[in-house]
């Protein structure tokens, strides 16, 4: 008993020290290791970089090129960000990591689409009390709460560094939500693309305005009516669903708006906080707490989110935009967005509140007409300025090991403002398109300055890699793959307008041979694989060959240009344990073309080819060889045709870690002859 | 299981109802007490606050030469000593010693006569009585110390809870009006070198709100012209350790007690209060809210440590 009295406090003290040490694992420390800094600039395009470097507009990148440290970087098939970043992370083809498109489907449910990189799985069990069902995770109940699971397979390269004791820092790493755990405590990671907002979506803004008469959901946002009486109105923010209810319902937070009777100013009162804005101004981040009501004998649960208010107009039509509700980095609750979990708290302590959703630039607001160009540009600039503060923090707290930092600006601004060349834009005038492209050029110059700053800070003390996952091109015309399949007799009945939603002429799966899903994927409705499969496996090759031949022959009826540049068979380009869930064909479009918006989720227009009249006027989901990314380094890139899957082995070798067999690429700093492995 | 669930839900509902009823009751009692005390305490505080602020200014003029946490520690230790001295002379030390002896004796009896139920119950009753006596003896000095302690804490709060607005830093300023006065559309804030008005005032909800930015460092007087009268409010801009008055209070004594830095607004003024949302002091030791905890821990610890030196029993 006496021993117990001594042992207990000692154990407690040891546990406390262990916890404290684990909390400190993200502190900078020096072990005299190599330093590798990777700056990921999503969508940085080699053609534009080369043009601007030749003009002398990107001096720092040009200096790297002059030293032999530049090459276009081969991307993945298809060249979509989740696919490409997953290949960067695993150093392997999609057959290993299992992400083939933004959208996948569950064949056992016959066309049930879901986001490829993560999936929310409903909980199992729960204590049913009245209208509530409360999951109790403790023994003996051990109910499973609803949770989001990372669907990226394969081993991320940082696991090998973690095992070797190399400290690694990742900021905004895409395709890693929820963050994969660290086994040895040398990983610090903030998840990026893939992190949802508090509503569980990939960015749902809320717009309150006088000219909205009925609450409705549009492309990426909720529109809500406001009625002023004596210059006062009340609004209600929609929050996350209360999942403790048997039938979950949205939570809400009310707020008051007072507008000046004559001036373009207004005041917002939300949960005891006051925000005063002029028309055209953004607020700082504002914390909002949503209450999840529990049965009366249990305390309510509070979920904290953050948002910014943007007062678009006071008169004549009051309009107030609210950003998607981001997970509060200072109080993330059950939402885990960093590894270790406490890392996000350290970031918040140092930087305050910041965007935590994967898609930070609100492109949906521009696409839906909620923003005009200038408003989107301002919001995207704010995102970049916030990221630069994070980069400063990242560099200040980095000593050695690997530092990875990701910028989304080059991708999400390019999608909206890129229009390269003289071909007519479907919606903008030539001058307006040129002005928008000027925004992208200015952004590239800013990114060049960032590279210059990083080079100056590290000099030759670190291996610096600046890379992108793909390039960019115009998106002028959209191809409705499912309409084409229907018109060519692969989808039945011919009157069907949607694979999911057409109740009048629902799809007849017994006669449907193939369907499109996602942006580049085409699936056969194969017997034995799909729930209602119709194509005999013996006919598989014949149908695939037939489809390939017909797709390559598709011509734009307006210009006569070919639409599809290449069609790849998944079983020939992918290998690995996840290859069996890949689409059967990957459709690679020519520059200027892409699958239509309707195709991604199974809808089909009447016409096969239409103009892309969306503000999202540039893309990269074409044939992979048409939109390579870039690799810049402060060391000569010797590999003749480097590609994304070479990054992981390069980084491992920089730290003296032998790449595993699943990584088929080699070091960028060696020629193929040296690094080719059997 | 349904019965258990129903009982739990019923129990939960009942507890919530009782809590709500207690809150209402407490609110009513407080409201009554407030109405009763206000005619007495409001003029008293109007006299005491300037005196206390002057003492606070002198005290902090001495300790501000030290690092802030050292100054706070020193003041906490001094407060602990002051509490000891007050306790020494204002409490019945003999009575306290006797009550503590009574408690000790009864505890001993409980330990010795475990098997004697009658003795056990009698001793437990004796302990209870001893504790009650002790509380009675302690109550007098605590009540005597309450007002000076509150006044002292309010003075410390003006230094440790908020900090001056830095030049260029943004915040809000609110002017609240009495319920019977509609928001005065004619209110005018005279220009001051201490601030730059960014937006406002925006009326609504019985108040006017400005978004301001700190400008020239210094202690400035803001002048509001409202309904033919002039109302003033102090604004402090700078990055040094200064006394900051966040609110110029009205006639409510509680508000006067918490915000003693400026005189209460004149009776009959349409303005009920003027508030500047100064930034909170950011420190785990002497920053907003934590300083109170630090103060109590240090003052209590010093009182306990120095108790034998002052021959105080409690």
XYZ file of N, CA and C in Angstrom, chain B residues 70-290:
663
model
N 5.811 41.912 -11.313
C 6.434 42.138 -10.001
C 5.561 43.112 -9.201
N 5.095 44.153 -9.886
C 4.221 45.129 -9.232
C 2.958 44.480 -8.707
N 2.372 43.603 -9.538
C 1.142 42.919 -9.123
C 1.413 42.004 -7.925
N 2.567 41.337 -7.960
C 2.928 40.444 -6.845
C 3.081 41.260 -5.558
N 3.786 42.379 -5.686
C 4.020 43.232 -4.522
C 2.686 43.713 -3.938
N 1.804 44.165 -4.803
C 0.500 44.665 -4.334
C -0.313 43.533 -3.704
N -0.194 42.348 -4.278
C -0.937 41.210 -3.731
C -0.437 40.857 -2.348
N 0.899 40.877 -2.177
C 1.481 40.569 -0.864
C 1.041 41.634 0.150
N 1.104 42.894 -0.271
C 0.688 43.985 0.633
C -0.787 43.847 1.012
N -1.594 43.448 0.009
C -3.030 43.253 0.302
C -3.212 42.115 1.294
N -2.399 41.052 1.136
C -2.455 39.921 2.080
C -2.136 40.379 3.487
N -1.094 41.224 3.598
C -0.707 41.742 4.920
C -1.817 42.628 5.487
N -2.368 43.475 4.614
C -3.446 44.372 5.064
C -4.629 43.558 5.580
N -4.934 42.481 4.887
C -6.049 41.613 5.308
C -5.754 41.012 6.676
N -4.474 40.609 6.864
C -4.081 40.034 8.157
C -4.279 41.030 9.285
N -3.815 42.261 9.019
C -3.890 43.294 10.055
C -5.355 43.595 10.400
N -6.155 43.757 9.348
C -7.579 44.037 9.589
C -8.208 42.879 10.358
N -7.842 41.689 9.935
C -8.410 40.506 10.590
C -7.980 40.441 12.067
N -6.706 40.818 12.271
C -6.145 40.753 13.644
C -6.944 41.646 14.601
N -7.277 42.852 14.141
C -7.898 43.822 15.043
C -9.418 43.871 14.953
N -9.965 43.367 13.880
C -11.415 43.458 13.713
C -12.138 42.154 14.065
N -11.387 41.121 14.303
C -12.060 39.856 14.621
C -11.877 39.528 16.099
N -12.734 38.653 16.572
C -12.641 38.196 17.950
C -11.665 37.027 17.982
N -10.377 37.333 18.189
C -9.341 36.308 18.123
C -9.535 35.257 19.211
N -9.945 35.713 20.391
C -10.170 34.753 21.478
C -11.310 33.814 21.104
N -12.374 34.418 20.597
C -13.528 33.603 20.196
C -13.159 32.613 19.119
N -12.342 33.060 18.154
C -11.938 32.164 17.056
C -11.127 31.001 17.613
N -10.191 31.315 18.530
C -9.368 30.256 19.126
C -10.261 29.264 19.852
N -11.237 29.807 20.591
C -12.130 28.927 21.341
C -12.960 28.047 20.383
N -13.455 28.658 19.311
C -14.263 27.895 18.350
C -13.424 26.805 17.695
N -12.173 27.137 17.353
C -11.307 26.132 16.718
C -11.013 24.999 17.692
N -10.809 25.369 18.987
C -10.574 24.337 20.014
C -11.786 23.434 20.129
N -12.948 24.066 20.082
C -14.196 23.290 20.195
C -14.310 22.289 19.041
N -13.976 22.758 17.881
C -14.033 21.861 16.701
C -13.034 20.730 16.873
N -11.805 21.066 17.283
C -10.764 20.039 17.447
C -11.190 19.023 18.487
N -11.726 19.526 19.600
C -12.123 18.614 20.680
C -13.214 17.660 20.206
N -14.180 18.174 19.495
C -15.276 17.321 19.017
C -14.804 16.330 17.964
N -13.858 16.746 17.126
C -13.298 15.816 16.134
C -12.569 14.687 16.836
N -11.846 15.049 17.881
C -11.133 14.025 18.661
C -12.121 13.060 19.296
N -13.207 13.634 19.817
C -14.235 12.789 20.438
C -14.829 11.814 19.426
N -15.033 12.301 18.206
C -15.583 11.427 17.144
C -14.630 10.269 16.886
N -13.334 10.585 16.896
C -12.331 9.554 16.635
C -12.254 8.544 17.781
N -12.350 9.048 19.012
C -12.175 8.185 20.191
C -13.410 7.346 20.496
N -14.581 7.952 20.297
C -15.817 7.259 20.706
C -16.646 6.831 19.498
N -15.962 6.108 18.609
C -16.631 5.653 17.399
C -17.840 4.760 17.702
N -17.723 3.995 18.765
C -18.775 3.014 19.068
C -19.918 3.613 19.887
N -19.737 4.825 20.396
C -20.775 5.461 21.211
C -21.605 6.401 20.334
N -22.743 5.893 19.907
C -23.548 6.661 18.964
C -23.954 8.029 19.509
N -24.342 8.041 20.769
C -24.813 9.302 21.362
C -23.705 10.342 21.380
N -22.498 9.854 21.775
C -21.351 10.782 21.824
C -21.013 11.252 20.411
N -21.076 10.293 19.486
C -20.778 10.627 18.076
C -21.666 11.759 17.572
N -22.989 11.577 17.759
C -23.940 12.588 17.270
C -23.730 13.924 17.984
N -23.489 13.824 19.309
C -23.311 15.065 20.065
C -22.046 15.809 19.588
N -20.991 15.025 19.311
C -19.740 15.651 18.858
C -19.898 16.258 17.463
N -20.647 15.527 16.614
C -20.867 16.080 15.271
C -21.651 17.397 15.354
N -22.623 17.413 16.210
C -23.385 18.647 16.441
C -22.453 19.734 16.960
N -21.529 19.342 17.848
C -20.539 20.290 18.388
C -19.651 20.869 17.298
N -19.262 19.980 16.333
C -18.432 20.459 15.208
C -19.208 21.499 14.408
N -20.469 21.160 14.121
C -21.303 22.084 13.347
C -21.432 23.431 14.051
N -21.677 23.374 15.344
C -21.808 24.620 16.112
C -20.505 25.402 16.093
N -19.382 24.680 16.226
C -18.066 25.335 16.203
C -17.836 26.038 14.882
N -18.188 25.327 13.780
C -18.012 25.925 12.440
C -18.883 27.169 12.305
N -20.116 27.083 12.821
C -21.026 28.228 12.737
C -20.459 29.419 13.507
N -19.922 29.133 14.702
C -19.325 30.213 15.519
C -18.150 30.849 14.770
N -17.328 29.955 14.214
C -16.149 30.428 13.475
C -16.579 31.366 12.350
N -17.617 30.936 11.613
C -18.117 31.763 10.519
C -18.601 33.122 11.026
N -19.246 33.084 12.197
C -19.769 34.329 12.752
C -18.621 35.280 13.111
N -17.562 34.714 13.696
C -16.428 35.553 14.081
C -15.697 36.099 12.849
N -15.690 35.264 11.762
C -14.975 35.661 10.549
C -15.775 36.707 9.760
N -17.096 36.630 9.925
C -17.975 37.474 9.102
C -17.713 38.973 9.302
N -17.502 39.363 10.533
C -17.331 40.794 10.821
C -16.147 41.382 10.048
N -14.921 40.813 10.202
C -13.807 41.406 9.431
C -13.995 41.291 7.921
N -14.657 40.190 7.475
C -14.875 40.040 6.026
C -15.772 41.162 5.523
N -16.832 41.458 6.275
C -17.733 42.550 5.865
C -17.012 43.892 5.887
N -16.138 44.059 6.880
C -15.379 45.327 6.961
C -14.422 45.445 5.769
N -13.829 44.274 5.394
C -12.844 44.305 4.308
C -13.490 44.384 2.920
N -14.795 44.031 2.863
C -15.445 43.885 1.556
C -15.354 45.156 0.709
N -15.765 46.275 1.273
C -15.804 47.501 0.467
C -14.412 47.959 0.045
N -13.423 48.076 1.002
C -12.086 48.478 0.535
C -11.507 47.504 -0.498
N -11.803 46.197 -0.288
C -11.286 45.198 -1.240
C -11.876 45.423 -2.637
N -13.182 45.660 -2.673
C -13.831 45.897 -3.964
C -13.283 47.164 -4.631
N -13.109 48.195 -3.807
C -12.584 49.444 -4.369
C -11.161 49.247 -4.884
N -10.370 48.487 -4.124
C -8.982 48.208 -4.535
C -8.946 47.386 -5.811
N -9.795 46.353 -5.862
C -9.823 45.496 -7.054
C -10.251 46.290 -8.292
N -11.205 47.199 -8.104
C -11.653 48.018 -9.241
C -10.500 48.879 -9.752
N -9.694 49.391 -8.817
C -8.528 50.181 -9.228
C -7.538 49.317 -10.005
N -7.321 48.103 -9.509
C -6.386 47.206 -10.199
C -6.942 46.807 -11.573
N -8.250 46.596 -11.622
C -8.880 46.212 -12.883
C -8.634 47.226 -13.987
N -8.623 48.517 -13.600
C -8.411 49.556 -14.616
C -7.012 49.478 -15.217
N -6.094 48.792 -14.533
C -4.725 48.679 -15.054
C -4.446 47.317 -15.680
N -5.103 46.281 -15.136
C -4.751 44.923 -15.571
C -5.780 44.281 -16.496
N -6.999 44.798 -16.515
C -8.018 44.175 -17.344
C -7.921 44.661 -18.799
N -7.727 45.933 -18.979
C -7.657 46.502 -20.328
C -6.364 47.275 -20.487
N -5.991 47.466 -21.712
C -4.809 48.294 -22.001
C -5.217 49.421 -22.941
N -4.401 50.476 -23.003
C -4.753 51.583 -23.890
C -4.806 51.129 -25.355
N -5.557 51.871 -26.104
C -5.634 51.636 -27.543
C -4.309 52.075 -28.160
N -3.764 51.238 -29.021
C -2.504 51.641 -29.651
C -2.801 52.513 -30.876
N -1.891 53.411 -31.230
C -2.126 54.213 -32.437
C -2.360 53.296 -33.640
N -3.425 53.540 -34.350
C -3.747 52.719 -35.527
C -4.617 51.522 -35.207
N -4.782 51.222 -33.930
C -5.570 50.047 -33.546
C -7.063 50.378 -33.589
N -7.849 49.384 -33.991
C -9.278 49.608 -34.233
C -10.109 49.071 -33.066
N -11.152 49.784 -32.714
C -12.098 49.263 -31.721
C -13.465 49.948 -31.902
N -14.367 49.661 -30.978
C -15.707 50.243 -31.053
C -15.951 51.140 -29.843
N -16.786 52.136 -30.038
C -17.193 53.025 -28.945
C -18.725 53.078 -28.964
N -19.318 52.869 -27.774
C -20.780 52.797 -27.707
C -21.323 53.851 -26.745
N -22.320 54.572 -27.196
C -23.041 55.499 -26.316
C -24.440 54.939 -26.131
N -24.773 54.613 -24.869
C -26.106 54.063 -24.596
C -27.002 55.166 -24.027
N -28.265 55.083 -24.354
C -29.209 56.112 -23.930
C -30.201 55.547 -22.925
N -30.733 56.443 -22.131
C -31.788 56.039 -21.205
C -32.997 55.552 -21.990
N -33.719 54.636 -21.371
C -34.839 54.016 -22.083
C -35.847 55.046 -22.585
N -36.053 56.111 -21.761
C -37.105 57.063 -22.166
C -36.647 58.023 -23.267
N -35.333 58.063 -23.509
C -34.854 58.918 -24.585
C -34.687 58.081 -25.848
N -35.276 58.535 -26.917
C -35.024 57.881 -28.203
C -33.576 58.182 -28.572
N -32.993 57.354 -29.419
C -31.602 57.598 -29.812
C -31.501 58.984 -30.410
N -30.640 59.768 -29.818
C -30.545 61.156 -30.256
C -29.877 61.233 -31.609
N -30.659 61.668 -32.585
C -30.100 61.813 -33.925
C -29.132 62.977 -34.001
N -29.205 63.850 -33.025
C -28.405 65.070 -33.087
C -27.065 64.935 -32.356
N -26.749 63.774 -31.888
C -25.487 63.644 -31.147
C -24.307 63.891 -32.075
N -23.330 64.588 -31.516
C -22.192 64.937 -32.354
C -20.914 64.724 -31.554
N -20.009 64.000 -32.131
C -18.715 63.775 -31.489
C -17.734 64.801 -32.038
N -17.187 65.608 -31.123
C -16.244 66.625 -31.587
C -14.934 65.968 -32.005
N -14.271 66.513 -33.011
C -12.995 65.913 -33.440
C -11.986 65.899 -32.294
N -11.214 64.848 -32.229
C -10.195 64.736 -31.181
C -8.929 64.166 -31.825
N -7.769 64.669 -31.368
C -6.525 64.112 -31.942
C -6.290 62.662 -31.523
N -7.044 62.216 -30.532
C -6.829 60.842 -30.013
C -7.418 59.758 -30.876
N -8.354 60.120 -31.731
C -8.993 59.042 -32.496
C -9.330 59.494 -33.907
N -9.504 58.489 -34.709
C -9.984 58.714 -36.069
C -11.243 57.856 -36.214
N -12.350 58.505 -36.577
C -13.606 57.748 -36.728
C -13.611 57.090 -38.103
N -13.717 55.777 -38.098
C -13.754 55.042 -39.379
C -15.181 54.914 -39.901
N -16.070 54.477 -39.021
C -17.473 54.290 -39.413
C -18.357 54.733 -38.254
N -19.451 55.355 -38.589
C -20.422 55.631 -37.560
C -20.691 57.090 -37.329
N -21.622 57.342 -36.414
C -22.270 56.347 -35.561
C -23.402 55.617 -36.289
N -23.551 54.338 -35.917
C -24.673 53.564 -36.438
C -25.674 53.405 -35.298
N -26.884 53.938 -35.445
C -27.866 53.863 -34.357
C -28.615 52.541 -34.360
N -29.335 52.322 -33.252
C -30.199 51.138 -33.160
C -30.037 50.451 -31.829
N -31.146 49.890 -31.338
C -31.085 49.139 -30.088
C -30.774 50.017 -28.896
N -31.143 51.294 -28.926
C -30.924 52.180 -27.783
C -29.497 52.643 -27.633
N -28.701 52.521 -28.678
C -27.315 52.974 -28.573
C -26.798 53.438 -29.930
N -25.697 54.160 -29.856
C -24.982 54.569 -31.062
C -23.609 53.933 -30.995
N -23.138 53.419 -32.129
C -21.830 52.748 -32.128
C -20.946 53.349 -33.214
N -19.720 53.683 -32.813
C -18.716 54.166 -33.754
C -17.624 53.102 -33.879
N -17.060 52.978 -35.054
C -15.815 52.200 -35.180
C -14.687 53.208 -35.273
N -13.779 53.139 -34.318
C -12.729 54.163 -34.243
C -11.354 53.508 -34.345
N -10.381 54.357 -34.590
C -8.994 53.910 -34.650
C -8.174 54.865 -33.782
N -7.291 54.312 -32.958
C -6.438 55.156 -32.115
C -5.541 56.026 -32.973
N -5.319 57.245 -32.489
C -4.495 58.151 -33.289
C -3.287 58.605 -32.466
N -3.316 59.824 -31.970
C -2.148 60.342 -31.237
C -2.105 59.779 -29.820
N -0.918 59.349 -29.364
C -0.833 58.841 -27.994
C -1.146 59.919 -26.972
N -1.710 59.510 -25.855
C -2.017 60.452 -24.787
C -3.356 60.163 -24.142
N -3.668 60.951 -23.112
C -4.955 60.832 -22.413
C -5.849 61.946 -22.943
N -6.841 61.571 -23.727
C -7.673 62.559 -24.416
C -9.066 62.621 -23.801
N -9.692 63.781 -23.970
C -11.085 63.911 -23.543
C -11.971 64.025 -24.784
N -12.881 63.074 -24.914
C -13.819 63.111 -26.035
C -15.055 63.877 -25.595
N -15.551 64.715 -26.463
C -16.713 65.534 -26.119
C -17.860 65.208 -27.077
N -18.978 64.827 -26.479
C -20.191 64.531 -27.248
C -21.203 65.636 -26.984
N -21.703 66.232 -28.026
C -22.779 67.210 -27.870
C -24.098 66.484 -28.102
N -24.928 66.471 -27.086
C -26.192 65.768 -27.212
C -27.301 66.551 -26.509
N -28.355 66.819 -27.254
C -29.508 67.543 -26.729
C -29.091 68.816 -25.989
N -28.166 69.555 -26.562
C -27.755 70.830 -25.983
C -26.787 70.725 -24.818
N -26.431 69.526 -24.424
C -25.451 69.389 -23.337
C -24.178 68.744 -23.883
N -23.121 68.851 -23.088
C -21.854 68.230 -23.482
C -21.539 67.114 -22.495
N -21.248 65.948 -23.029
C -20.877 64.796 -22.199
C -19.465 64.403 -22.585
N -18.646 64.123 -21.570
C -17.242 63.822 -21.868
C -16.911 62.377 -21.541
N -15.902 61.883 -22.243
C -15.402 60.515 -21.992
C -13.898 60.517 -22.224
N -13.204 59.840 -21.344
C -11.752 59.787 -21.473
C -11.348 58.700 -22.474
N -10.326 58.994 -23.253
C -9.767 57.995 -24.182
C -8.261 57.958 -23.977
N -7.711 56.758 -23.811
C -6.264 56.644 -23.627
C -5.673 55.912 -24.829
N -4.703 56.565 -25.453
C -4.013 55.966 -26.596
C -2.528 55.888 -26.257
N -1.925 54.777 -26.581
C -0.494 54.627 -26.309
C -0.152 53.172 -26.096
N 1.132 52.905 -25.915
C 1.501 51.504 -25.709
C 2.188 51.279 -24.366
N 1.947 52.230 -23.428
C 2.550 52.043 -22.104
C 1.503 51.500 -21.125
N 1.958 51.163 -19.922
C 1.075 50.634 -18.876
C 0.331 51.809 -18.247
N -0.958 51.904 -18.517
C -1.725 53.081 -18.076
C -3.050 52.660 -17.451
N -3.602 53.559 -16.661
C -4.966 53.359 -16.170
C -5.934 53.630 -17.313
N -6.877 52.722 -17.446
C -7.826 52.827 -18.553
C -9.240 52.724 -18.000
N -10.059 53.700 -18.338
C -11.446 53.635 -17.905
C -12.295 53.220 -19.122
N -12.770 51.978 -19.076
C -13.503 51.459 -20.238
C -14.888 52.082 -20.344
N -15.501 52.354 -19.173
C -16.894 52.825 -19.187
C -17.015 54.091 -18.348
N -17.669 55.074 -18.868
C -18.106 56.180 -18.006
C -19.529 55.818 -17.602
N -19.704 55.508 -16.304
C -20.983 54.922 -15.902
C -22.068 55.965 -15.694
N -23.285 55.461 -15.602
C -24.415 56.305 -15.226
C -24.560 56.279 -13.715
N -25.814 56.304 -13.237
C -26.031 56.399 -11.794
C -26.120 55.046 -11.101
N -25.967 53.941 -11.849
C -26.070 52.614 -11.219
C -24.816 52.353 -10.384
N -25.018 51.995 -9.112
C -23.864 51.864 -8.206
C -22.927 50.745 -8.622
N -23.498 49.632 -9.140
C -22.649 48.493 -9.524
C -21.698 48.912 -10.635
N -22.215 49.656 -11.592
C -21.382 50.111 -12.703
C -20.323 51.102 -12.205
N -20.717 51.960 -11.245
C -19.758 52.915 -10.658
C -18.643 52.185 -9.918
N -19.042 51.101 -9.228
C -18.051 50.338 -8.466
C -17.038 49.688 -9.402
N -17.520 49.133 -10.529
C -16.639 48.434 -11.459
C -15.813 49.387 -12.309
N -16.322 50.593 -12.509
C -15.633 51.549 -13.393
C -15.441 52.876 -12.658
N -14.439 52.897 -11.774
C -14.306 54.087 -10.915
C -13.464 55.207 -11.537
N -12.972 55.005 -12.740
C -12.002 55.947 -13.316
C -12.578 57.296 -13.689
N -13.868 57.358 -13.936
C -14.471 58.626 -14.333
C -15.728 58.863 -13.503
N -16.065 60.135 -13.340
C -17.251 60.447 -12.546
C -18.495 59.947 -13.259
N -19.532 59.672 -12.452
C -20.777 59.196 -13.053
C -21.381 60.304 -13.912
N -22.149 59.900 -14.906
C -22.787 60.882 -15.785
C -23.812 61.674 -14.985
N -23.990 62.950 -15.319
C -24.908 63.781 -14.514
C -26.338 63.252 -14.566
N -27.020 63.409 -13.443
C -28.421 62.974 -13.385
C -29.223 63.754 -14.419
N -30.131 63.099 -15.070
C -30.961 63.755 -16.082
C -30.352 63.770 -17.465
N -29.106 63.274 -17.586
C -28.482 63.227 -18.913
C -29.174 62.151 -19.756
N -29.390 62.440 -21.021
C -29.989 61.402 -21.871
C -29.059 60.210 -22.067
N -27.773 60.435 -21.794
C -26.800 59.347 -21.991
C -26.737 58.492 -20.726
N -26.880 57.179 -20.903
C -26.839 56.265 -19.755
C -25.426 55.814 -19.454
N -24.622 55.602 -20.483
C -23.220 55.232 -20.293
C -22.483 55.391 -21.614
N -21.168 55.524 -21.498
C -20.326 55.577 -22.705
C -19.221 54.541 -22.515
N -19.062 53.696 -23.504
C -18.089 52.609 -23.361
C -17.125 52.582 -24.538
N -15.865 52.390 -24.227
C -14.870 52.144 -25.278
C -14.391 50.712 -25.087
N -14.473 49.920 -26.130
C -14.070 48.514 -26.013
C -12.552 48.412 -26.156
N -11.862 48.738 -25.045
C -10.402 48.656 -25.065
C -9.964 47.198 -25.213
N -8.807 46.979 -25.796
C -8.318 45.594 -25.903
C -7.966 45.050 -24.522
N -8.205 43.763 -24.332
C -7.868 43.116 -23.048
C -6.355 42.953 -22.959
N -5.841 43.039 -21.724
C -4.404 42.809 -21.524
C -4.135 41.321 -21.732
N -3.112 41.016 -22.512
C -2.846 39.638 -22.883
C -1.660 39.092 -22.079
N -1.962 38.453 -20.960
C -0.908 37.808 -20.171
C -1.553 36.768 -19.269
N -0.856 35.636 -19.104
C -1.373 34.576 -18.229
C -1.232 34.931 -16.755
N -0.430 35.938 -16.448
C -0.224 36.298 -15.042
C -0.985 37.566 -14.695
N -0.718 38.622 -15.459
C -1.308 39.906 -15.089
C -2.317 40.387 -16.135
N -2.757 39.482 -17.035
C -3.666 39.891 -18.094
C -5.120 39.786 -17.682
N -5.996 40.102 -18.633
C -7.427 40.131 -18.364
C -7.891 38.848 -17.687
N -8.639 38.984 -16.628
C -9.237 37.904 -15.842
C -8.220 37.090 -15.017
N -7.064 36.807 -15.599
C -6.078 36.009 -14.858
C -5.496 36.781 -13.678
